[in-house]
Short mmCIF file of N, CA, C and O in Angstrom, two decimals:
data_model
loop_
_atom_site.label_atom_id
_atom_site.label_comp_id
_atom_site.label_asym_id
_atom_site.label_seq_id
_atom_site.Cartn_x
_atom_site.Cartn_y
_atom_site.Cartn_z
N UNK A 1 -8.37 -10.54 -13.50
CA UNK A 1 -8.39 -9.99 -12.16
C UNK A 1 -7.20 -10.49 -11.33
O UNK A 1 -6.79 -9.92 -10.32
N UNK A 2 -6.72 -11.55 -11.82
CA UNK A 2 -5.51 -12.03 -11.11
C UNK A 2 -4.55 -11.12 -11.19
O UNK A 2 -4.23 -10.33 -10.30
N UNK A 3 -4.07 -11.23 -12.26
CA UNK A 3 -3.50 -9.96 -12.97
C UNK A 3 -2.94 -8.73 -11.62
O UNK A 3 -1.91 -8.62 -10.96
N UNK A 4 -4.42 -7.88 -11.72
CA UNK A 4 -4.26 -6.87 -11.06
C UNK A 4 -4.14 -7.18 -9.52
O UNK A 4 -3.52 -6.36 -8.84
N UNK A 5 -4.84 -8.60 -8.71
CA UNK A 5 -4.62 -8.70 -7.15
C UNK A 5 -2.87 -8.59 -7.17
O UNK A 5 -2.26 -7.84 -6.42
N UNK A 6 -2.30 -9.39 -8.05
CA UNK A 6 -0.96 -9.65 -7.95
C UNK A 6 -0.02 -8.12 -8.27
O UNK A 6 1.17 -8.07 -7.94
N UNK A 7 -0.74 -6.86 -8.96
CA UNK A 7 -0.13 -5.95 -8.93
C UNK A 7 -0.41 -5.13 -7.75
O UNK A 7 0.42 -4.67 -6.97
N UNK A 8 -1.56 -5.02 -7.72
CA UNK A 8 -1.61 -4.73 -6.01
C UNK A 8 -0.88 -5.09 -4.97
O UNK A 8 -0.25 -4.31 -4.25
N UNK A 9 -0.96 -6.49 -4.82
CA UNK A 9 0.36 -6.82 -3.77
C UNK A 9 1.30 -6.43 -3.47
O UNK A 9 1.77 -5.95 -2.44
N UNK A 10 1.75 -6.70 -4.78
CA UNK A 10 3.47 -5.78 -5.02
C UNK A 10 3.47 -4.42 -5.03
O UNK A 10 4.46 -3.71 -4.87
N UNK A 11 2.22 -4.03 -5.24
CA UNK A 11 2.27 -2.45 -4.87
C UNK A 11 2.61 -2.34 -3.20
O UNK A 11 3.55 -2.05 -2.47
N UNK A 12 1.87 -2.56 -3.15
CA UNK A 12 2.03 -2.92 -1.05
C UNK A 12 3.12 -3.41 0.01
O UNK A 12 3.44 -3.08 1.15
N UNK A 13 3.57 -4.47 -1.02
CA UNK A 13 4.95 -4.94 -0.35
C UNK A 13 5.50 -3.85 -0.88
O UNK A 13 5.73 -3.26 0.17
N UNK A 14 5.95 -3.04 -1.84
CA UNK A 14 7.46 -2.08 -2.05
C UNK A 14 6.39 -0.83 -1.30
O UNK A 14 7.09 -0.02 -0.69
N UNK A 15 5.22 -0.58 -1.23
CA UNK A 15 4.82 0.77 -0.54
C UNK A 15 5.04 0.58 1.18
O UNK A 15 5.04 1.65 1.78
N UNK A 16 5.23 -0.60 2.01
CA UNK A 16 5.30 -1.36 3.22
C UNK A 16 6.93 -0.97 3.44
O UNK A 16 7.31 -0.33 4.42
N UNK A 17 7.62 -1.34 2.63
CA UNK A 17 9.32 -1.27 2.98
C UNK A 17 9.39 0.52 2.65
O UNK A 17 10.11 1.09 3.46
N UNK A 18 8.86 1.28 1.75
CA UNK A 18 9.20 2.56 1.40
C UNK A 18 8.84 3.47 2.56
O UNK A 18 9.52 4.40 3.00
N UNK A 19 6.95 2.80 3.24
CA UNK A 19 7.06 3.85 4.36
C UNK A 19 7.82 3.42 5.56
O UNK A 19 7.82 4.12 6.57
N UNK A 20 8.69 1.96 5.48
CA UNK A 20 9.37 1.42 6.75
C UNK A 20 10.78 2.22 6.80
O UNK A 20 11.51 2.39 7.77
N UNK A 21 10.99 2.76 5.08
CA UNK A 21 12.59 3.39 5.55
C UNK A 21 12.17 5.15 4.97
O UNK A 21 13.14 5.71 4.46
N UNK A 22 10.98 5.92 5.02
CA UNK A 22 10.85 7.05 5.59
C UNK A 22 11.03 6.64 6.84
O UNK A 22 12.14 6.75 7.37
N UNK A 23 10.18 6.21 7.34
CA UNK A 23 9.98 5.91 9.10
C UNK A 23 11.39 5.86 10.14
O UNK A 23 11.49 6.08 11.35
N UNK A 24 12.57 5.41 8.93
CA UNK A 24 14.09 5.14 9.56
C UNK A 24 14.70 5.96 9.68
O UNK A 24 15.54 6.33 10.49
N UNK A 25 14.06 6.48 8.39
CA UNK A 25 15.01 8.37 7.84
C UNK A 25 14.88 9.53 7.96
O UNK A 25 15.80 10.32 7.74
N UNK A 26 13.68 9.87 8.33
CA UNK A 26 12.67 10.71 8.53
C UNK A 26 13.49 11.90 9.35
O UNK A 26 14.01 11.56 10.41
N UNK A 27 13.61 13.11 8.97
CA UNK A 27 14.15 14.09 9.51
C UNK A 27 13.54 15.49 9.54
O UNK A 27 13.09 16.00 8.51
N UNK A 28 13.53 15.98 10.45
CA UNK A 28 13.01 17.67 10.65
C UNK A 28 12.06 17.97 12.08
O UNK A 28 12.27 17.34 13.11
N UNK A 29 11.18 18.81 11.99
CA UNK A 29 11.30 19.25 12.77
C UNK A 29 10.06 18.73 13.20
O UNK A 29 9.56 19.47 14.04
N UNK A 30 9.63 18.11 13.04
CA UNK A 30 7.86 16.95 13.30
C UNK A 30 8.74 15.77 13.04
O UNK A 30 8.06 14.87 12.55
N UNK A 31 9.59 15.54 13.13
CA UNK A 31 10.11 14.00 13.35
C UNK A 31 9.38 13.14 14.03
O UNK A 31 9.03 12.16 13.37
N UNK A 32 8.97 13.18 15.37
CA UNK A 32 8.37 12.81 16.26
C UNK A 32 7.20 12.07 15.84
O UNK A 32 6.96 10.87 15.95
N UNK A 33 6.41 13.19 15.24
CA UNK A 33 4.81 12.78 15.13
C UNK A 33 5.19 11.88 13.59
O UNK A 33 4.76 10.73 13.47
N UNK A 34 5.89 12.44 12.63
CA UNK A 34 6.10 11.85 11.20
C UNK A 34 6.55 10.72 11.67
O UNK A 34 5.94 9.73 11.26
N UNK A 35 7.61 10.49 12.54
CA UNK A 35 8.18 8.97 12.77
C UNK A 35 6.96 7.87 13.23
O UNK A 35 6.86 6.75 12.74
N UNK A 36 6.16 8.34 14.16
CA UNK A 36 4.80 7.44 14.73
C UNK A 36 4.04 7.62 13.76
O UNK A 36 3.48 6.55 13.50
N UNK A 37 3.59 8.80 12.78
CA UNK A 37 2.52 8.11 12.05
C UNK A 37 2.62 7.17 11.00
O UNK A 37 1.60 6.50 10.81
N UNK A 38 4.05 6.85 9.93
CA UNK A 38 4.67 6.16 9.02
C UNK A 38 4.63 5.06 9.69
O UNK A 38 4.43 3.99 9.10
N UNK A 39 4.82 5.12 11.17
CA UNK A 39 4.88 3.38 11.63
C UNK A 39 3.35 3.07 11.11
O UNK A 39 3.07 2.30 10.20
N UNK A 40 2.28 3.96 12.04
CA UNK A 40 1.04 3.51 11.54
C UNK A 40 0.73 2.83 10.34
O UNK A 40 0.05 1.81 10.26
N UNK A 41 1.40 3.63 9.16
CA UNK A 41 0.62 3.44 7.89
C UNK A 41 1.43 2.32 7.58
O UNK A 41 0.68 1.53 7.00
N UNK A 42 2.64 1.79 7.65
CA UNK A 42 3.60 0.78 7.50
C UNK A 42 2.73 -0.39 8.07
O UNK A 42 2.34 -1.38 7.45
N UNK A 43 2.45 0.00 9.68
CA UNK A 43 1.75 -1.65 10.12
C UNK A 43 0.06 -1.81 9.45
O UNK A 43 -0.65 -2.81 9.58
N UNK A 44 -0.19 -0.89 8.93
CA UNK A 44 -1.45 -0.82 8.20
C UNK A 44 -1.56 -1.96 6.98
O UNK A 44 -2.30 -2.93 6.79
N UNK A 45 -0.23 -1.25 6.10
CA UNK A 45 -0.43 -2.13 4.73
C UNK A 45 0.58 -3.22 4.99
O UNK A 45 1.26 -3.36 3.97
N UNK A 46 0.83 -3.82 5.67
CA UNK A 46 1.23 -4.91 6.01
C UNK A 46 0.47 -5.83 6.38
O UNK A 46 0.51 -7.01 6.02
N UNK A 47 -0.61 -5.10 7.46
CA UNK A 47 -1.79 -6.01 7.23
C UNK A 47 -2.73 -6.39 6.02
O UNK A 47 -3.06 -7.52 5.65
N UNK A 48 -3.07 -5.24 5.53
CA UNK A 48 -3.15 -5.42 3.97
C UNK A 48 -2.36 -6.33 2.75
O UNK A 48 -2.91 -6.67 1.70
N UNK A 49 -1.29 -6.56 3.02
CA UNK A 49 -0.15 -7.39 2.30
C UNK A 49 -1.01 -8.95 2.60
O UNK A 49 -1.30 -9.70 1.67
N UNK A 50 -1.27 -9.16 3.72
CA UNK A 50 -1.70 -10.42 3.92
C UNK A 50 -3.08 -10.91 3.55
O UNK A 50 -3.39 -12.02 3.11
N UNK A 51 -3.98 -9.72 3.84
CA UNK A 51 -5.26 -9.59 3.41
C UNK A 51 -5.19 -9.86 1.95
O UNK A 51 -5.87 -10.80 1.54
N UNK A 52 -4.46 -9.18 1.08
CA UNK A 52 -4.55 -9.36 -0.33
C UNK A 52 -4.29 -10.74 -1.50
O UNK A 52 -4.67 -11.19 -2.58
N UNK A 53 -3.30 -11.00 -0.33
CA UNK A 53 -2.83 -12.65 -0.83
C UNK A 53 -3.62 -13.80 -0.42
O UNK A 53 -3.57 -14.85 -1.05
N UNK A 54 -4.49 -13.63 0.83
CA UNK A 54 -5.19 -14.49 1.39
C UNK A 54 -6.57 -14.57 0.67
O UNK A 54 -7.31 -15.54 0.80
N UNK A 55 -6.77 -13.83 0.15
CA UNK A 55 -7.91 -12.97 -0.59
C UNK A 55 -8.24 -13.49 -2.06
O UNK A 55 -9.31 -13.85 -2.57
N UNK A 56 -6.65 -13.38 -2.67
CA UNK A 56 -6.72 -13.93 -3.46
C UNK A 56 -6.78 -15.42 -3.71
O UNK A 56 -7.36 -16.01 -4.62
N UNK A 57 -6.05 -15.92 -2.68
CA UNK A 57 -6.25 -18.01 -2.50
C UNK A 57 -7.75 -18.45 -2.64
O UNK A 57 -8.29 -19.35 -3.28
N UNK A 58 -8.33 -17.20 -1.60
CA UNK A 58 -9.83 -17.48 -1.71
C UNK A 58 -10.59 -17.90 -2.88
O UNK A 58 -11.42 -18.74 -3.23
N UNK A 59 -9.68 -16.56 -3.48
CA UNK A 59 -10.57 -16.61 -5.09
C UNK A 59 -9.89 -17.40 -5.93
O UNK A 59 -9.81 -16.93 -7.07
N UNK A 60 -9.17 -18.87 -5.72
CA UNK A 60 -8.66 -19.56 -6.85
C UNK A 60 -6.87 -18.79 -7.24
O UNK A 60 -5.99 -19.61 -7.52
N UNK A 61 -6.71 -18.20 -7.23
CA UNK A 61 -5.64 -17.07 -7.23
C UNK A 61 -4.25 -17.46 -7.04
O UNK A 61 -4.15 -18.13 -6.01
N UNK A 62 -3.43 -17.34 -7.47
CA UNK A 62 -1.96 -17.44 -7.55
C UNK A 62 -1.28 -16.08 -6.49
O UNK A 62 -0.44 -15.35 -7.02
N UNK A 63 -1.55 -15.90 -5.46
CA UNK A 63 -0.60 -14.56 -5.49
C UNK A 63 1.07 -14.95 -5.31
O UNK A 63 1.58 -15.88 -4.69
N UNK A 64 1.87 -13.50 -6.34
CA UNK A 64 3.38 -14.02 -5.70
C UNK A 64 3.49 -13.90 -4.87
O UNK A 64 2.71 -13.48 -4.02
N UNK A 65 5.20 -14.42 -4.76
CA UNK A 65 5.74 -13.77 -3.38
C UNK A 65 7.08 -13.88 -3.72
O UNK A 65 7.92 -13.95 -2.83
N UNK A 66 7.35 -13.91 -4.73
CA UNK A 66 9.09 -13.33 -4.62
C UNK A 66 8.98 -11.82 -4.66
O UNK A 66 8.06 -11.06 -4.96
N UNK A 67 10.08 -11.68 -4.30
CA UNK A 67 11.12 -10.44 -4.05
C UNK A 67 10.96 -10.13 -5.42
O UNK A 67 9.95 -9.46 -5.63
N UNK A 68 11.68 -10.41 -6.48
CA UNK A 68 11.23 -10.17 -8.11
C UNK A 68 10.41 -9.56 -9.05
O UNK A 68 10.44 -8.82 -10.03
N UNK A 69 9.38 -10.44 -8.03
CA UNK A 69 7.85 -10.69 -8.92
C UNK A 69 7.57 -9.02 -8.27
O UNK A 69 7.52 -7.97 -8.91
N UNK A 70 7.44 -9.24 -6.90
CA UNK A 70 6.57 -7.63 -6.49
C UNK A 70 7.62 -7.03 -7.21
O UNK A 70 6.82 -6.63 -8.05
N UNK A 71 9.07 -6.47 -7.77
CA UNK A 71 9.64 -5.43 -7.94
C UNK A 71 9.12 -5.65 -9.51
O UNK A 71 8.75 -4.62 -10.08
N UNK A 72 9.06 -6.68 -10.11
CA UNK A 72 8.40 -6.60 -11.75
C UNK A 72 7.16 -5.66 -12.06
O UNK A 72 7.03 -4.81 -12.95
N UNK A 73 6.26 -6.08 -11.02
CA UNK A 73 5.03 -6.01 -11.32
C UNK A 73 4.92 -4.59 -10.81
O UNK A 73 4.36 -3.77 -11.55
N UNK A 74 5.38 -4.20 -9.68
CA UNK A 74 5.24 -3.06 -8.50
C UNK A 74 5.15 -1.55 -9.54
O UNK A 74 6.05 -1.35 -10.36
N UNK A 75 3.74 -0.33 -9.37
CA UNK A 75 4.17 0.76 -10.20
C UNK A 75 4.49 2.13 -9.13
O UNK A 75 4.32 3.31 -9.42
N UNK A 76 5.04 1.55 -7.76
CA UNK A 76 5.54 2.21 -6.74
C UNK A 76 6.98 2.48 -6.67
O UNK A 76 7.70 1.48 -6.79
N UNK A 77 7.44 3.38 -6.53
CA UNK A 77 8.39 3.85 -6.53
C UNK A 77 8.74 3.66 -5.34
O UNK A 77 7.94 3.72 -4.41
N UNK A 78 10.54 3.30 -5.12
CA UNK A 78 11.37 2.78 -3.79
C UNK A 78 11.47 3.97 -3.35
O UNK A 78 11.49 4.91 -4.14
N UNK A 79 11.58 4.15 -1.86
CA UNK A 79 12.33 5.37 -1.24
C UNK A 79 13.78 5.20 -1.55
O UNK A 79 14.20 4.07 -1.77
N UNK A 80 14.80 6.54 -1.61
CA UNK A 80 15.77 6.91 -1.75
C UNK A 80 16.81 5.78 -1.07
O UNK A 80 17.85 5.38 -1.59
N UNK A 81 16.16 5.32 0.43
CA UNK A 81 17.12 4.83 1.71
C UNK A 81 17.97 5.79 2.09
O UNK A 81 18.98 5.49 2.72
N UNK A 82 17.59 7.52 1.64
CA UNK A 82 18.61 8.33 2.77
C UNK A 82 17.82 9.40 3.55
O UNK A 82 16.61 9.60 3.52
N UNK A 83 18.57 9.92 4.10
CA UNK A 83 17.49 10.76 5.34
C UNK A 83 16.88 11.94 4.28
O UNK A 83 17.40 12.63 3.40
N UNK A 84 15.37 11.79 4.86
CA UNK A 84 14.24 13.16 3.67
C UNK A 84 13.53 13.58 4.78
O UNK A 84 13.03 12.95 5.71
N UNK A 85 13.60 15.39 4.37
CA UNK A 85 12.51 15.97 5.36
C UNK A 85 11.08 15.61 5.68
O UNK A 85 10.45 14.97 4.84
N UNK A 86 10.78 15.81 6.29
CA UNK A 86 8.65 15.45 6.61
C UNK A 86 8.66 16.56 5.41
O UNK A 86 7.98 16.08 4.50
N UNK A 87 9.04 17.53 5.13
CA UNK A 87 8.16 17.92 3.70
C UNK A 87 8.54 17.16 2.24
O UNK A 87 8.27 17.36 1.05
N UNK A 88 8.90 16.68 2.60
CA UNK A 88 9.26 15.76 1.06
C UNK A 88 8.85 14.61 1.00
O UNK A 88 8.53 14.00 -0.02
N UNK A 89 8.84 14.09 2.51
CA UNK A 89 8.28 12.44 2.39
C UNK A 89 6.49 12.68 2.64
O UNK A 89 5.86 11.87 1.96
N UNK A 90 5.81 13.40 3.27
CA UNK A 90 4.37 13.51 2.76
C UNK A 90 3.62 13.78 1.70
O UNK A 90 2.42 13.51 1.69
N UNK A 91 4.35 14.45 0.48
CA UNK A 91 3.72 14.12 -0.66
C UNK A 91 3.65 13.56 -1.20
O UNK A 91 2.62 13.32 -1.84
N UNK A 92 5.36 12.63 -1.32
CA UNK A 92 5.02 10.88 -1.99
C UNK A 92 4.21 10.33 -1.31
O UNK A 92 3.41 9.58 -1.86
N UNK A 93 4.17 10.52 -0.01
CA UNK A 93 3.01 9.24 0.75
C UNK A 93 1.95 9.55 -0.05
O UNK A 93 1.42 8.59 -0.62
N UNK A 94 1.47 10.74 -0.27
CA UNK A 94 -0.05 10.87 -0.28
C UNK A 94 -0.40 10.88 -1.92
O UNK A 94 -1.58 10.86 -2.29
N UNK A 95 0.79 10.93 -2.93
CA UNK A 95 0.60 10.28 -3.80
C UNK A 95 0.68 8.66 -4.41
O UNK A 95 -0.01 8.17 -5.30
N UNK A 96 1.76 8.03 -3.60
CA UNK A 96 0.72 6.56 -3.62
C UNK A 96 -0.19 6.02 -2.76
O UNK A 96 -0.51 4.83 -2.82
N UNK A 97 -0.67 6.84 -1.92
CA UNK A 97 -1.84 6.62 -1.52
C UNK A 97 -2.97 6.58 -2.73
O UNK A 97 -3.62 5.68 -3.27
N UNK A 98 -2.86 8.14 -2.88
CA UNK A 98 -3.82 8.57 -4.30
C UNK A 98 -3.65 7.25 -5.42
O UNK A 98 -4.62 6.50 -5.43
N UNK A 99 -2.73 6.97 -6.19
CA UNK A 99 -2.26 5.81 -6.25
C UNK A 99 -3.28 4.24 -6.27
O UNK A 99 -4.03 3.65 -7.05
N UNK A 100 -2.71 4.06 -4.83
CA UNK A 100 -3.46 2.78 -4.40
C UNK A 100 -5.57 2.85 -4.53
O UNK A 100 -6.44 2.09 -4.95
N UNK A 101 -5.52 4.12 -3.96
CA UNK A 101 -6.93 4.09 -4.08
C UNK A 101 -7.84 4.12 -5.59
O UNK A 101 -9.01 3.82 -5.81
N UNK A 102 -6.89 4.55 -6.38
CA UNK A 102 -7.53 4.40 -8.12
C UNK A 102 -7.36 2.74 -8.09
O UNK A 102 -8.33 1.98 -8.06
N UNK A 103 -6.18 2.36 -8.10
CA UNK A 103 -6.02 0.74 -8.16
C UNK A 103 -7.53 0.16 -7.43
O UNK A 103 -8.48 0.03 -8.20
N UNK A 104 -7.66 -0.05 -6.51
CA UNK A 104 -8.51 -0.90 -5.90
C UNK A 104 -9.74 -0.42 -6.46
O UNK A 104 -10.53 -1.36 -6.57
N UNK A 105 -10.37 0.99 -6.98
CA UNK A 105 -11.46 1.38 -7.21
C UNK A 105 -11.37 0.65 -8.51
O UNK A 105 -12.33 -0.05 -8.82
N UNK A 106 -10.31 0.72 -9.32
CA UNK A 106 -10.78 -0.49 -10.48
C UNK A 106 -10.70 -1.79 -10.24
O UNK A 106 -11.48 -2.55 -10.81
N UNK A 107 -9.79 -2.24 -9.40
CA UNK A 107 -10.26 -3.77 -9.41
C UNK A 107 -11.29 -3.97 -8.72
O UNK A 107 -11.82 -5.08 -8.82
N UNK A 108 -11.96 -2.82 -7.66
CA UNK A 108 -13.52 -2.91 -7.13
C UNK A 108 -14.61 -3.29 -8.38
O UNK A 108 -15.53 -4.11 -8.39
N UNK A 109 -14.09 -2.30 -9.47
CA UNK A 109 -15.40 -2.25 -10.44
C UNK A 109 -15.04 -3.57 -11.29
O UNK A 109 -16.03 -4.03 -11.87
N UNK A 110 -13.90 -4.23 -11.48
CA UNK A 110 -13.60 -5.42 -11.84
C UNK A 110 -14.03 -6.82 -11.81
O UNK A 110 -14.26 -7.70 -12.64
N UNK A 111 -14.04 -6.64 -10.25
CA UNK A 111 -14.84 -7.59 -9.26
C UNK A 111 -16.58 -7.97 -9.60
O UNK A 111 -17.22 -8.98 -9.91
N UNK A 112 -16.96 -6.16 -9.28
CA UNK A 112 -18.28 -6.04 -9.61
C UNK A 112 -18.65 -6.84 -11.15
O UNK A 112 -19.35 -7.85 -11.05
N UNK A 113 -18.40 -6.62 -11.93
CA UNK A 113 -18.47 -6.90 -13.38
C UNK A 113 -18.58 -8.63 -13.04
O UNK A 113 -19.56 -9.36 -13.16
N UNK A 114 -17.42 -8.91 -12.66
CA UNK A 114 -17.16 -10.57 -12.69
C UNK A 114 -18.37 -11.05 -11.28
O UNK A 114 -18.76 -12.22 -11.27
N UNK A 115 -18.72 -10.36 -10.52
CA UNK A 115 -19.39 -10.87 -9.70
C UNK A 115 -18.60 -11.73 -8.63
O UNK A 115 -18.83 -12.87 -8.22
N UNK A 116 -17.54 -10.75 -8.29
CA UNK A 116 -16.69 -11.75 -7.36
C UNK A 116 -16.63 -10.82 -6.22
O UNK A 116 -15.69 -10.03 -6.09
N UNK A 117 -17.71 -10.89 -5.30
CA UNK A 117 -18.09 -9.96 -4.22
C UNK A 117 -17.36 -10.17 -3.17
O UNK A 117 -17.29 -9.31 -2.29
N UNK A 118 -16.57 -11.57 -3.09
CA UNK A 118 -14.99 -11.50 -2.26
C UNK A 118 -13.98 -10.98 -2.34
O UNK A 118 -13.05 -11.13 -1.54
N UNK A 119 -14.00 -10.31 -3.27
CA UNK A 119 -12.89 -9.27 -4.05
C UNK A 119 -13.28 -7.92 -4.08
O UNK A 119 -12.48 -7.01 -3.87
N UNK A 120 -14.76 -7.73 -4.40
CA UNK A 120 -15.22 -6.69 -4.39
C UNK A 120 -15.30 -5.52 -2.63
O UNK A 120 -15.03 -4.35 -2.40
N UNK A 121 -15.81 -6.69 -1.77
CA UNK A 121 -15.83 -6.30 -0.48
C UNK A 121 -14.83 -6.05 0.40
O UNK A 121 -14.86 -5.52 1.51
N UNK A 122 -13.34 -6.79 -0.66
CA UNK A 122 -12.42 -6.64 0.26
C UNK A 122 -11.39 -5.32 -0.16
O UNK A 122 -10.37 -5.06 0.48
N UNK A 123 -11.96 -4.31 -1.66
CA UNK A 123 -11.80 -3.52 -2.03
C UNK A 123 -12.66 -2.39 -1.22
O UNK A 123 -12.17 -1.27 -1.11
N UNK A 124 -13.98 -2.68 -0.63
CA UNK A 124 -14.39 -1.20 0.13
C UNK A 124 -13.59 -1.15 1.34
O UNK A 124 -13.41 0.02 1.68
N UNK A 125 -13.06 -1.97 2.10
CA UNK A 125 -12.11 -1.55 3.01
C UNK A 125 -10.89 -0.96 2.86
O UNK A 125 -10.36 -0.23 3.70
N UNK A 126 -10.28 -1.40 1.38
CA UNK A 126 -9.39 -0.10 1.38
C UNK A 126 -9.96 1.42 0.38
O UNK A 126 -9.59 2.59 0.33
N UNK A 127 -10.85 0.71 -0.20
CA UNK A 127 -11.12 2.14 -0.31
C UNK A 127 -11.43 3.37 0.57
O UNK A 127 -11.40 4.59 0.45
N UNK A 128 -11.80 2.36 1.63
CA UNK A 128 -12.02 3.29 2.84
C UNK A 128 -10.81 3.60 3.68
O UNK A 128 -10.63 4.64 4.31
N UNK A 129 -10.12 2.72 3.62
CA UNK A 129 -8.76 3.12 4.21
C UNK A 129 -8.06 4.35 4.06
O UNK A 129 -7.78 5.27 4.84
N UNK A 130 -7.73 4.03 2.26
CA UNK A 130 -7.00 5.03 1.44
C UNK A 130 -7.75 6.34 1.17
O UNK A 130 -6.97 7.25 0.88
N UNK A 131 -9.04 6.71 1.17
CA UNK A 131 -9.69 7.95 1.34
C UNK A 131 -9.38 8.42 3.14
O UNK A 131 -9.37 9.61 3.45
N UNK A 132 -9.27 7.86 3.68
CA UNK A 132 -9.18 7.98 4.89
C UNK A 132 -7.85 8.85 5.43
O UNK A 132 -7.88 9.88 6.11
N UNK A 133 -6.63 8.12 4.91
CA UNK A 133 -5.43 8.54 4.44
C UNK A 133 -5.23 9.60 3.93
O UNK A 133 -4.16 10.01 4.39
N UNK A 134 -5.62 10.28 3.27
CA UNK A 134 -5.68 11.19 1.70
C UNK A 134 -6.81 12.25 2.75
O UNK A 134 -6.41 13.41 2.87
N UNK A 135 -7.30 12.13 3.01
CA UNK A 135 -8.62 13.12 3.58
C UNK A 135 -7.46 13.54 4.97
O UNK A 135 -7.05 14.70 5.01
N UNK A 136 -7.12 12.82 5.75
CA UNK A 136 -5.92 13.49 6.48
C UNK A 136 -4.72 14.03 6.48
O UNK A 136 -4.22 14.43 7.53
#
């Protein structure tokens, strides 16, 4: 289970910088609303970034934190870093969203198995997050 908190992370840190430079680049004609809602989801899993590592200390847990480690481990794909329309940057969002929410639903059922209901509980909040996301 370590394993996977630590791929999660790094999912989060490179999904945190990817929606921080849509959010930079972001071009067309909903700029406006696309630029404020990417901030949203950016200061979202950032809070999540911390949640996950703290989460894991709880549980005995190693999480990284190099720069490295999240790009080793990470199965998120970087943004470009050049300017992309709102129609091009909402379907990657909402596919690592889709993404993130399979991740956590298995390390939810992971948890469950091992009986580590600090892990488990801190998986229904993003599951609820990321359906949340995805349903909008």
């Amino acid at each position: 289970m370590e394993k996977k908190m630590n791929v999660l992370l790094s999912d989060l840190v490179v999904f945190y910088h990817k929606l921080q430079s849509y959010h930079w680049y972001v071009k067309g004609c909903a700029f406006f609303q696309a630029h404020a809602k990417l901030e949203e989801y950016y200061d979202a899993i950032n809070e999540q970034i911390d949640e996950v590592a703290e989460t894991a200390l709880m549980a005995g847990f190693k999480p990284v934190s190099r720069v490295a480690d999240f790009t080793a481990l990470t199965k998120i794909e970087e943004a470009s870093g050049d300017y992309a329309d709102v129609a091009a940057i909402f379907p990657d969002v909402l596919k690592d969203f889709q993404y993130l929410l399979k991740s956590v639903e298995d390390l939810k059922a992971d948890a469950d198995k091992a009986g580590n209901y600090l892990i488990s509980a801190k998986m229904d909040d993003f599951i609820e997050s990321y359906s949340k996301a995805i349903w909008m």
